[in-house]
PDB file of N, CA and C in Angstrom:
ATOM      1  N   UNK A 121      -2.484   8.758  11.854  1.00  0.00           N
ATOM      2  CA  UNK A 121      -3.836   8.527  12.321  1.00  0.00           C
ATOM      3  C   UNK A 121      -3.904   8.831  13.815  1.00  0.00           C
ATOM      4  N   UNK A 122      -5.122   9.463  14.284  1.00  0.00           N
ATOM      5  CA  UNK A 122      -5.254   9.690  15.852  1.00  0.00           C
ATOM      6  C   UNK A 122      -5.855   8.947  16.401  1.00  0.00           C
ATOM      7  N   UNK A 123      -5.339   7.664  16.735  1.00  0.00           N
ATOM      8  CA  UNK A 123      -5.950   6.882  17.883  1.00  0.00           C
ATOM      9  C   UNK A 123      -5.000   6.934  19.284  1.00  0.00           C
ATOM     10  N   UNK A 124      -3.774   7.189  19.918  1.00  0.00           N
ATOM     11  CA  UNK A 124      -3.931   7.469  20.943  1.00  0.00           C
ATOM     12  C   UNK A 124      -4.184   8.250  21.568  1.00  0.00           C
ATOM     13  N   UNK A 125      -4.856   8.458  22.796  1.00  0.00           N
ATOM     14  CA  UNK A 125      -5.496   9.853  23.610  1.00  0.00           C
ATOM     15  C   UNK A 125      -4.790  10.634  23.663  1.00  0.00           C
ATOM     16  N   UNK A 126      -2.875  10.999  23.872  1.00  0.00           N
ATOM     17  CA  UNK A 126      -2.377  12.062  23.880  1.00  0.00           C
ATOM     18  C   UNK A 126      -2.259  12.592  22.425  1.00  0.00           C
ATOM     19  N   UNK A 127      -2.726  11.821  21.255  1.00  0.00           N
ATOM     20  CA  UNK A 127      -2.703  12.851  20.218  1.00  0.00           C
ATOM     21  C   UNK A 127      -3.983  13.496  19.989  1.00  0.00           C
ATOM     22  N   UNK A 128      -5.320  13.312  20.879  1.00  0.00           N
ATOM     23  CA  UNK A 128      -6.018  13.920  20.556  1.00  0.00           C
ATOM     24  C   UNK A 128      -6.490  15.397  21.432  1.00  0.00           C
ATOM     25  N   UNK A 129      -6.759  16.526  21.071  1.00  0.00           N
ATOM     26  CA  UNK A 129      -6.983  17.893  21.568  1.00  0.00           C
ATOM     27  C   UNK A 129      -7.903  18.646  21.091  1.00  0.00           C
ATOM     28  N   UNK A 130      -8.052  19.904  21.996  1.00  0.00           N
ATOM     29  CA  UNK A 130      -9.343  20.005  21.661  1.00  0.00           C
ATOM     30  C   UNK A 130      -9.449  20.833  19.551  1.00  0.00           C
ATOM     31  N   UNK A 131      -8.688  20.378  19.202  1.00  0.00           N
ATOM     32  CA  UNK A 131      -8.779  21.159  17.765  1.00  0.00           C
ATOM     33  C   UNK A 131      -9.481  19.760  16.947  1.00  0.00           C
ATOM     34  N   UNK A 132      -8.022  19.114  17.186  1.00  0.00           N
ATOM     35  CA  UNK A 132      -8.354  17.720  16.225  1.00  0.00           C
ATOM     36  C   UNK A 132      -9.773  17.084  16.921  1.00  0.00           C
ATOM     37  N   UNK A 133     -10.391  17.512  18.221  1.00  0.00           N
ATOM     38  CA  UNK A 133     -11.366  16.557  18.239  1.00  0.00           C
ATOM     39  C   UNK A 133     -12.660  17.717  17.792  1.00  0.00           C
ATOM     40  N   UNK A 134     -12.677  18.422  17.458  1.00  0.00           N
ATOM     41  CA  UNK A 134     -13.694  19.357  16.786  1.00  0.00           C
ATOM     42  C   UNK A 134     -13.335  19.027  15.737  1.00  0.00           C
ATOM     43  N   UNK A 135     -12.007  18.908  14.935  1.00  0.00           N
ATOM     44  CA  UNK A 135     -12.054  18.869  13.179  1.00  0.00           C
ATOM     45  C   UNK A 135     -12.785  18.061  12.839  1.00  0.00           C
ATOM     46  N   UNK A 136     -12.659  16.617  13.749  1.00  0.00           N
ATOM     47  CA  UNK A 136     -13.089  15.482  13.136  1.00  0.00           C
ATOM     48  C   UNK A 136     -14.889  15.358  13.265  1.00  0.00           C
ATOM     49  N   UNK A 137     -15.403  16.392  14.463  1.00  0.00           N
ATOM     50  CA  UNK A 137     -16.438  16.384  14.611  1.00  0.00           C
ATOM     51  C   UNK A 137     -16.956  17.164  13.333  1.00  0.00           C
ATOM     52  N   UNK A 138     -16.270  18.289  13.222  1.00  0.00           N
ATOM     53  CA  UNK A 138     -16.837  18.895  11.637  1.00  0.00           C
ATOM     54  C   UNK A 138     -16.926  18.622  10.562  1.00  0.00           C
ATOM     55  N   UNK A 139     -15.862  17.630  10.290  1.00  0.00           N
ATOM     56  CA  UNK A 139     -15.313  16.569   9.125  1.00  0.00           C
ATOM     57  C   UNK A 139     -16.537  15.882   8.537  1.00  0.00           C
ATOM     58  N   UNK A 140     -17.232  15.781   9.625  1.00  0.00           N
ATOM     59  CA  UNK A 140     -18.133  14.687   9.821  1.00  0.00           C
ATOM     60  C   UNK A 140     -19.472  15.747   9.529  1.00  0.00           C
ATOM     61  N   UNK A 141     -19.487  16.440   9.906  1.00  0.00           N
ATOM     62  CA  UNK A 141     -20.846  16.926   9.807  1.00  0.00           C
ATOM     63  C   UNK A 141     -21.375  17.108  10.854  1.00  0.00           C
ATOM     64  N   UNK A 142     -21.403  17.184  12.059  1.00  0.00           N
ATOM     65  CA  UNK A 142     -22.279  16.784  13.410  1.00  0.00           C
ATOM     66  C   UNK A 142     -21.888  17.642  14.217  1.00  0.00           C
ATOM     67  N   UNK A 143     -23.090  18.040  14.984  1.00  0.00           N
ATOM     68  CA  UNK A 143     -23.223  18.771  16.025  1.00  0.00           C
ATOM     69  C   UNK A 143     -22.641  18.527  16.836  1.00  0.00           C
ATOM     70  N   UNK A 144     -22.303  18.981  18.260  1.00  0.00           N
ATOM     71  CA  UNK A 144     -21.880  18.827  19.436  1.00  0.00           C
ATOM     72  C   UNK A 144     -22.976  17.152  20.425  1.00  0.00           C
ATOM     73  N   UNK A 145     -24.140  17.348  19.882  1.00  0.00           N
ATOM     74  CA  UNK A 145     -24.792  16.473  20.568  1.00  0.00           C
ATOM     75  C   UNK A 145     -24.668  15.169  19.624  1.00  0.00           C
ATOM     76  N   UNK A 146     -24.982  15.449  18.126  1.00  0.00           N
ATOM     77  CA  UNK A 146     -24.207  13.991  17.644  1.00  0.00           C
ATOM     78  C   UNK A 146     -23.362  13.597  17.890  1.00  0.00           C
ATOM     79  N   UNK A 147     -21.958  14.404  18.525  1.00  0.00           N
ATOM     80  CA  UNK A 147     -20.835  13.685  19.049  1.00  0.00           C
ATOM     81  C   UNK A 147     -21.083  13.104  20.007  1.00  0.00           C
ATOM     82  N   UNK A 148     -22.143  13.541  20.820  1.00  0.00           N
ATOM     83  CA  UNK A 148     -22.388  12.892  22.439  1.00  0.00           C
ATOM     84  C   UNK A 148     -23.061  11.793  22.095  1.00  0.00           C
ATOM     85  N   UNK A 149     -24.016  11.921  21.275  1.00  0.00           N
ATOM     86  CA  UNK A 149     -24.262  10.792  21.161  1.00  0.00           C
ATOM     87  C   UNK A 149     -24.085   9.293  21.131  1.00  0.00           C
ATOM     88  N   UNK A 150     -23.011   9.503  19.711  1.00  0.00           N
ATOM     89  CA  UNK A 150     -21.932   8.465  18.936  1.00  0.00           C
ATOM     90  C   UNK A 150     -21.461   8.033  20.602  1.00  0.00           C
ATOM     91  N   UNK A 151     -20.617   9.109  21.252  1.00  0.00           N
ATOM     92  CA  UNK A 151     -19.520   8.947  21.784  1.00  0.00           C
ATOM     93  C   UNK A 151     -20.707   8.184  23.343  1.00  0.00           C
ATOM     94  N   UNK A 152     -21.589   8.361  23.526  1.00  0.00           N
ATOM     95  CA  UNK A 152     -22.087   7.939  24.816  1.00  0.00           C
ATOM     96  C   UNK A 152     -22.069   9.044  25.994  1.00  0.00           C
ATOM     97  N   UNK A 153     -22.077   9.751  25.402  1.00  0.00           N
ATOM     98  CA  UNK A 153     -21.492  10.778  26.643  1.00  0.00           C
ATOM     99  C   UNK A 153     -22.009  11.886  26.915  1.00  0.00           C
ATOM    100  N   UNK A 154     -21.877  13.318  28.129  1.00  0.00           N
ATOM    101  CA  UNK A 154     -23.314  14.373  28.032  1.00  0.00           C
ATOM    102  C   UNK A 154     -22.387  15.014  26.892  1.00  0.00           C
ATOM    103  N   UNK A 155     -23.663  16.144  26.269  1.00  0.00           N
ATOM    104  CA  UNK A 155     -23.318  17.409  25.117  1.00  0.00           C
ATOM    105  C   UNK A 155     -22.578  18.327  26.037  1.00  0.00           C
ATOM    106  N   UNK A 156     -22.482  18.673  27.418  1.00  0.00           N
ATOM    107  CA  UNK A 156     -21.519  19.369  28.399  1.00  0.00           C
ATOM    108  C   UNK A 156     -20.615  19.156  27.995  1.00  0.00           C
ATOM    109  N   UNK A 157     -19.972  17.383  28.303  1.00  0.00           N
ATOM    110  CA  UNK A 157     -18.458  17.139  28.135  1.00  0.00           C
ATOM    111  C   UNK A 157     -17.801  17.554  26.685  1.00  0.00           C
ATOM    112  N   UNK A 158     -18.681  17.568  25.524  1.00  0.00           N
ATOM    113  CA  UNK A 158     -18.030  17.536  24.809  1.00  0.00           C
ATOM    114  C   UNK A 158     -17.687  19.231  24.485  1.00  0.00           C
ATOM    115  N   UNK A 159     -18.733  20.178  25.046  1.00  0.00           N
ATOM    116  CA  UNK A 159     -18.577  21.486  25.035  1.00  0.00           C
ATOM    117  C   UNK A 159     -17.306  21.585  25.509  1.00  0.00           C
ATOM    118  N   UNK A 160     -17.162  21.327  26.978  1.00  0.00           N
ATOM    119  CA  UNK A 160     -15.808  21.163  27.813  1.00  0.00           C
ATOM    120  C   UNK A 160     -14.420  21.345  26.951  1.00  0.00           C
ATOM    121  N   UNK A 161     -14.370  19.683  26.152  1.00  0.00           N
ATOM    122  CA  UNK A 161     -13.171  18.770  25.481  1.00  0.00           C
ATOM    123  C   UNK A 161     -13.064  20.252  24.511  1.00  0.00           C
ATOM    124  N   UNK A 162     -13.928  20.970  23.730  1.00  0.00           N
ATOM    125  CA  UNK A 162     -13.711  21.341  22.208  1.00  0.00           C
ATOM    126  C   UNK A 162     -13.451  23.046  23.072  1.00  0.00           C
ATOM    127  N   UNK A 163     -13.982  23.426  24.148  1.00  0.00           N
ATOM    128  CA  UNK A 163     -13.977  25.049  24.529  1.00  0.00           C
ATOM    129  C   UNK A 163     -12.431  24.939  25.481  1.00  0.00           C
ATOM    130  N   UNK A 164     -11.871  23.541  25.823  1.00  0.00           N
ATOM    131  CA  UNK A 164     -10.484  23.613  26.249  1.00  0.00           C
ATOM    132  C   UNK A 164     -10.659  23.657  27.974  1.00  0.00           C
ATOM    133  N   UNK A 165     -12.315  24.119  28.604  1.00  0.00           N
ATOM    134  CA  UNK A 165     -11.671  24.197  30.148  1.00  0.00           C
ATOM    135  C   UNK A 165     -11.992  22.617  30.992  1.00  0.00           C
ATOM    136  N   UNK A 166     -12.146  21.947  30.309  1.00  0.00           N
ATOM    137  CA  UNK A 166     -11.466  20.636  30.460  1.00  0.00           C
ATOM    138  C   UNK A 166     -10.468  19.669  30.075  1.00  0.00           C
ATOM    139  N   UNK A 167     -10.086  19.115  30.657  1.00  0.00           N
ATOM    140  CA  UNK A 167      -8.769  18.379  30.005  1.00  0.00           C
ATOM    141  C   UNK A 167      -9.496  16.826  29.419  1.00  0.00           C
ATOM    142  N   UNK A 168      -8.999  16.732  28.092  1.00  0.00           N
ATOM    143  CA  UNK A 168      -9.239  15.574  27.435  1.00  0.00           C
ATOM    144  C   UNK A 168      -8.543  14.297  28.653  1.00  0.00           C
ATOM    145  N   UNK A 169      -9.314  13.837  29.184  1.00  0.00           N
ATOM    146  CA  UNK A 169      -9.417  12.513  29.699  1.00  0.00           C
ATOM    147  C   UNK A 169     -10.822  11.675  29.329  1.00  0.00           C
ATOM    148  N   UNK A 170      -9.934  10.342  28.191  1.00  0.00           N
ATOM    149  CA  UNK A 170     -11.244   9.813  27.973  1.00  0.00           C
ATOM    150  C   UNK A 170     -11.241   7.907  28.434  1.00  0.00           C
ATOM    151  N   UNK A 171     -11.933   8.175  28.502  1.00  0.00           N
ATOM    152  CA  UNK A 171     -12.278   6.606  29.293  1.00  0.00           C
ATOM    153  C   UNK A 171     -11.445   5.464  27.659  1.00  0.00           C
ATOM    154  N   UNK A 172     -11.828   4.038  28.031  1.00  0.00           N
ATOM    155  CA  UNK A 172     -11.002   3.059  26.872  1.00  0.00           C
ATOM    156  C   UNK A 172     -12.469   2.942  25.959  1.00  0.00           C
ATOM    157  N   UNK A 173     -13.426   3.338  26.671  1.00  0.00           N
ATOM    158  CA  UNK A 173     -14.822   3.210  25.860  1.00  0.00           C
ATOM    159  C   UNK A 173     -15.056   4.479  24.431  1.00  0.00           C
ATOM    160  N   UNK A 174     -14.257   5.380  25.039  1.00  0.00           N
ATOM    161  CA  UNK A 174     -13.774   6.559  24.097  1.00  0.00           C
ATOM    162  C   UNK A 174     -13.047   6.391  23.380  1.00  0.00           C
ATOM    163  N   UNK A 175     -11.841   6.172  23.524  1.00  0.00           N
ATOM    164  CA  UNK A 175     -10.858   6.154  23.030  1.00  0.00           C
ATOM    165  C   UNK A 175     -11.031   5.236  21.578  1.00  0.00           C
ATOM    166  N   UNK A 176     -12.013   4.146  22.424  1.00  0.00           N
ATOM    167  CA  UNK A 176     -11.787   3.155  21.336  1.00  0.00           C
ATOM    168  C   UNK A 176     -12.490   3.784  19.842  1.00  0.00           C
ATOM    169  N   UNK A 177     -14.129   4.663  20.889  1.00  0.00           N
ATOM    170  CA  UNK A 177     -14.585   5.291  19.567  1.00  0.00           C
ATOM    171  C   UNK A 177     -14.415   6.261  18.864  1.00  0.00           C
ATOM    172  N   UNK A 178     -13.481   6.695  19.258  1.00  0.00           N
ATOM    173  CA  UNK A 178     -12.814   7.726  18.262  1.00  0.00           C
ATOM    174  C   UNK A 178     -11.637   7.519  17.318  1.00  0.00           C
ATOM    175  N   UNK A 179     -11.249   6.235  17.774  1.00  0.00           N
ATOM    176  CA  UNK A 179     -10.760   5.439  16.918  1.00  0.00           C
ATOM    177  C   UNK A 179     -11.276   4.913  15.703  1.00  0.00           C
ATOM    178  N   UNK A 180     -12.331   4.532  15.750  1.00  0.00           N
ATOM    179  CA  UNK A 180     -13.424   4.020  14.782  1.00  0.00           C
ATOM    180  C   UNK A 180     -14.015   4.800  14.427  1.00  0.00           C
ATOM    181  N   UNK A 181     -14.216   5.924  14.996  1.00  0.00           N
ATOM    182  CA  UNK A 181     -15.034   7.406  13.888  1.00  0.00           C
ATOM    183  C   UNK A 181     -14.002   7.823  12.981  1.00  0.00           C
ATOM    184  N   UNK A 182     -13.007   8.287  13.228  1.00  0.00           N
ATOM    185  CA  UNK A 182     -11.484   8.827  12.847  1.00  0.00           C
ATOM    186  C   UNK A 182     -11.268   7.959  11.689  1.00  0.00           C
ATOM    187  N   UNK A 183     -11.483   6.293  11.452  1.00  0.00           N
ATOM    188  CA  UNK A 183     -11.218   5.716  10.487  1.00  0.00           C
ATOM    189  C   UNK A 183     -12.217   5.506   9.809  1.00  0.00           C
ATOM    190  N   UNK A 184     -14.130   5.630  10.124  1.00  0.00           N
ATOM    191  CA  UNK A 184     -14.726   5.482   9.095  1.00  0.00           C
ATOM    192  C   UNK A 184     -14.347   6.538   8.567  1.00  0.00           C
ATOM    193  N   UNK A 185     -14.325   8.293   8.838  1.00  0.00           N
ATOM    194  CA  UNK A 185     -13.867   9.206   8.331  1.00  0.00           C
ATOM    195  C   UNK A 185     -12.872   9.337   7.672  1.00  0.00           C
ATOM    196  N   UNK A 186     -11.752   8.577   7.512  1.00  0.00           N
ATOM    197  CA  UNK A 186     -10.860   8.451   6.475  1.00  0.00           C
ATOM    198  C   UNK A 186     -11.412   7.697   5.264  1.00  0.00           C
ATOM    199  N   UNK A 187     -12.096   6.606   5.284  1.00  0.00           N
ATOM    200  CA  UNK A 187     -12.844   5.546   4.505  1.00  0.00           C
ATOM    201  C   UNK A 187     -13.725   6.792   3.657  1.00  0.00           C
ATOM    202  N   UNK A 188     -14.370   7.343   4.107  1.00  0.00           N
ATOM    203  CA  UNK A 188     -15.807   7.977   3.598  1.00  0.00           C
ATOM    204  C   UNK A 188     -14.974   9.173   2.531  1.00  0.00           C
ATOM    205  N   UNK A 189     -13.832  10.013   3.071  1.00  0.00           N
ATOM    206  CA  UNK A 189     -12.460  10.789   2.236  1.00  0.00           C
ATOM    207  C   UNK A 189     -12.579  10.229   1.348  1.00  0.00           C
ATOM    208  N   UNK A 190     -12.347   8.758   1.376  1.00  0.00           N
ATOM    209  CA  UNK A 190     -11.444   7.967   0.351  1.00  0.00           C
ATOM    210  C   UNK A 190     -12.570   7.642  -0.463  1.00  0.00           C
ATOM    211  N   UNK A 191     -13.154   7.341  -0.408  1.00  0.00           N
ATOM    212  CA  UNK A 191     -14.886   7.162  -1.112  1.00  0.00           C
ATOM    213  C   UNK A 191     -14.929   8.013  -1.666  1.00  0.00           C
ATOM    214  N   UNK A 192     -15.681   9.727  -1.295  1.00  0.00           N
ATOM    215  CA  UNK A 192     -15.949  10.494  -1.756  1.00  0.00           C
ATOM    216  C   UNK A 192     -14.508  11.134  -3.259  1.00  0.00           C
ATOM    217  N   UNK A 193     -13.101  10.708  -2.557  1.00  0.00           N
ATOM    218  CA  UNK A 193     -12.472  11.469  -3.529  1.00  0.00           C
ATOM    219  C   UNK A 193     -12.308  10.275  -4.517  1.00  0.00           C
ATOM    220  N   UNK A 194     -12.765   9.123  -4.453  1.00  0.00           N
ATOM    221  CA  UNK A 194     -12.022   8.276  -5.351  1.00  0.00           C
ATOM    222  C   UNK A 194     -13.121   8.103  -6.567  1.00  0.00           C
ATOM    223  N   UNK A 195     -14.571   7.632  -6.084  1.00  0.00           N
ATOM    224  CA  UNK A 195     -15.226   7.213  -6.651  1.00  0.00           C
ATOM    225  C   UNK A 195     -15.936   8.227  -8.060  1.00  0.00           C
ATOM    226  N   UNK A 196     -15.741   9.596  -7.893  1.00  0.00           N
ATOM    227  CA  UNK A 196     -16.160   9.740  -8.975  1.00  0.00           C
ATOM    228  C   UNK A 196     -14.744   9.528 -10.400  1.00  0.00           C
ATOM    229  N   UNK A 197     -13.845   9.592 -10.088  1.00  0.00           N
ATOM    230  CA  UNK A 197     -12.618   8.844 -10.688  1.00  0.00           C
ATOM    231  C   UNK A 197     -13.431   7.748 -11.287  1.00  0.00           C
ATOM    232  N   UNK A 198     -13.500   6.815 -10.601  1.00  0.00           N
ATOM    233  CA  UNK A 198     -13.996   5.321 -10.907  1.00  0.00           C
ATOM    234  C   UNK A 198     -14.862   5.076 -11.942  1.00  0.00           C
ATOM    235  N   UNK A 199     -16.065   6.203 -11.252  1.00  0.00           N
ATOM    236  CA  UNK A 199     -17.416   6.068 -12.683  1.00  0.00           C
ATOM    237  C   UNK A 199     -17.161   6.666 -13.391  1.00  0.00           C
ATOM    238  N   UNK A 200     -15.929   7.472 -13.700  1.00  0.00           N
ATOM    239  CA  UNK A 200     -15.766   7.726 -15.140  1.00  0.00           C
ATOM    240  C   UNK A 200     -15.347   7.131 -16.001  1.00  0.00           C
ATOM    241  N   UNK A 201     -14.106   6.591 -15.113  1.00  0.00           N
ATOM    242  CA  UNK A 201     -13.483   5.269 -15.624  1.00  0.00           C
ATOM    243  C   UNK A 201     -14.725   4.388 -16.372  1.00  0.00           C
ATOM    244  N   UNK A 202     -15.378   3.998 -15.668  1.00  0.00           N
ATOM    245  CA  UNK A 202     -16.294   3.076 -15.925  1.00  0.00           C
ATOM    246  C   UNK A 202     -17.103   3.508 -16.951  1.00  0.00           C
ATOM    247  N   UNK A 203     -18.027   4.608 -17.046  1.00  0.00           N
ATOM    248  CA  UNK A 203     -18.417   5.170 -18.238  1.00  0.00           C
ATOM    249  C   UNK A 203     -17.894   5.170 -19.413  1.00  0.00           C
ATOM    250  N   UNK A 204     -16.308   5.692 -19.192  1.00  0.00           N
ATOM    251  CA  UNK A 204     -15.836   5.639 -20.942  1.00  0.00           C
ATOM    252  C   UNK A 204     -15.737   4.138 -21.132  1.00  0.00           C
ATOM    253  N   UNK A 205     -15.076   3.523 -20.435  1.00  0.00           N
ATOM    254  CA  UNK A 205     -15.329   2.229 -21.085  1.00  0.00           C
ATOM    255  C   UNK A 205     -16.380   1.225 -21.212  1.00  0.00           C
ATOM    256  N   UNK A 206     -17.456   1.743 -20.931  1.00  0.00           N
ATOM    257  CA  UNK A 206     -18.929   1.004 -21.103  1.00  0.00           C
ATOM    258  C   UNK A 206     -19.074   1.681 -22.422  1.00  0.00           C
ATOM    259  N   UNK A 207     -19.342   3.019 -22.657  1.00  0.00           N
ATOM    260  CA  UNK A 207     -19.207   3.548 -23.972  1.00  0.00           C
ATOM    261  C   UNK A 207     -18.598   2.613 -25.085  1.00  0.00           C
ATOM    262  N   UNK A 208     -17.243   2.122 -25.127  1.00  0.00           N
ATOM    263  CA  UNK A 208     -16.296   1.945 -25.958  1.00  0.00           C
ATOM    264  C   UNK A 208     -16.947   0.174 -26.223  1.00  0.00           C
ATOM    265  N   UNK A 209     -17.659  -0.185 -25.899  1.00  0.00           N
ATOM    266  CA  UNK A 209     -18.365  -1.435 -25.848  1.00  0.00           C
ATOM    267  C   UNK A 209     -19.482  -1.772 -26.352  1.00  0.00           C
ATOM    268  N   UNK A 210     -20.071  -0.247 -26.452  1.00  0.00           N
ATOM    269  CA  UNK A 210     -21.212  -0.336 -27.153  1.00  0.00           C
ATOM    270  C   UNK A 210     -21.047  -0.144 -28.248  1.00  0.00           C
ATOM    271  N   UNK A 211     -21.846  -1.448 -29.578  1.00  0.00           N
ATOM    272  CA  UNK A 211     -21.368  -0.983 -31.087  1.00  0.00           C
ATOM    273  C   UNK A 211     -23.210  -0.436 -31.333  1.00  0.00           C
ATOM    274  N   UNK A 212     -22.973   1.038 -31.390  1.00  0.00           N
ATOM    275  CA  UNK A 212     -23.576   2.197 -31.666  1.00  0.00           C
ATOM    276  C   UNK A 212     -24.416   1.678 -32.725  1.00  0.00           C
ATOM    277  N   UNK A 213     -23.576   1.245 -34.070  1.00  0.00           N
ATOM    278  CA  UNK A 213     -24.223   0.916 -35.384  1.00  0.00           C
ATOM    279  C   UNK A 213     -25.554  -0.054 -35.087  1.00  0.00           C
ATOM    280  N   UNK A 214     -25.395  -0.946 -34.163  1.00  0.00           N
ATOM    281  CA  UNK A 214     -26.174  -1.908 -33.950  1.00  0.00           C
ATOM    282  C   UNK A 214     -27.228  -1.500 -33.414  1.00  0.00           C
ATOM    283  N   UNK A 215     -27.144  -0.464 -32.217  1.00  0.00           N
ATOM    284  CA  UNK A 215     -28.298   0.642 -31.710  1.00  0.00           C
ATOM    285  C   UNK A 215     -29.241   0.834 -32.903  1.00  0.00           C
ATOM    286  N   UNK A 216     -28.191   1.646 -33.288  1.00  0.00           N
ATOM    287  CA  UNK A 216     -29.192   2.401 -34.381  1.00  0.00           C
ATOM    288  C   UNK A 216     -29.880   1.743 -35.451  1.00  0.00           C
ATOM    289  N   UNK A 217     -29.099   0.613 -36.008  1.00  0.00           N
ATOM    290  CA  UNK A 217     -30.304  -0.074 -36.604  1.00  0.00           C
ATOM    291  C   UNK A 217     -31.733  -0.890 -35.566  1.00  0.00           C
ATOM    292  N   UNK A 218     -31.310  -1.247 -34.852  1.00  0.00           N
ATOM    293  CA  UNK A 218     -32.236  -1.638 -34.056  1.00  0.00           C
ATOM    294  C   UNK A 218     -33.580  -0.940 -33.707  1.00  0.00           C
ATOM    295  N   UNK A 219     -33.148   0.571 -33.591  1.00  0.00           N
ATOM    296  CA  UNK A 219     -34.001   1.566 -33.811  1.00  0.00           C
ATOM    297  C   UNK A 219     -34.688   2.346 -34.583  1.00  0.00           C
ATOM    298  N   UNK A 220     -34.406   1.520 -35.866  1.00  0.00           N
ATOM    299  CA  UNK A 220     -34.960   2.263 -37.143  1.00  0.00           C
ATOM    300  C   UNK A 220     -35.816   0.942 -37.221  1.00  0.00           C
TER     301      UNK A 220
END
């Protein structure tokens, strides 16, 4: 996981911005900061120095973004799971008379 500042650069801090979906100015946003700096951090002619106000939130973007991974790849698993066995519960016969 990338939460300290020397593991982050300007690749991994664009992946995670893309990961995500968001523009250069949604990052500024989130992050508090101008859409310049972050041009800067991701085009390389600045050096990633980020304040503890940063750091911290890219910490916490970095892990809802693992969370939201884990969501997206797990959950349709789940409702299938869940489907066949809601299926297997239903006694059908009983439907159908009910419906005649």
């Amino acid at each position: 996981m990338l939460e300290n500042s020397h593991e982050w650069n300007k690749e991994n801090l664009r992946a995670l911005r893309l990961r995500l979906g968001w523009s250069r100015s949604d990052m500024a946003r989130r992050l508090k900061c101008d859409l310049t700096e972050i041009a800067a951090w991701e085009d390389g002619s600045t050096e990633l120095l980020f304040t503890p106000h940063i750091k911290g939130e890219l910490a916490l973007i970095h892990r809802q973004a693992d969370e939201c991974s884990d969501e997206v790849r797990f959950t349709p698993a789940c409702e299938n799971e869940c489907d066949k066995n809601a299926l297997s519960q239903i006694d059908f016969s009983r439907v159908k008379a009910d419906l005649e």
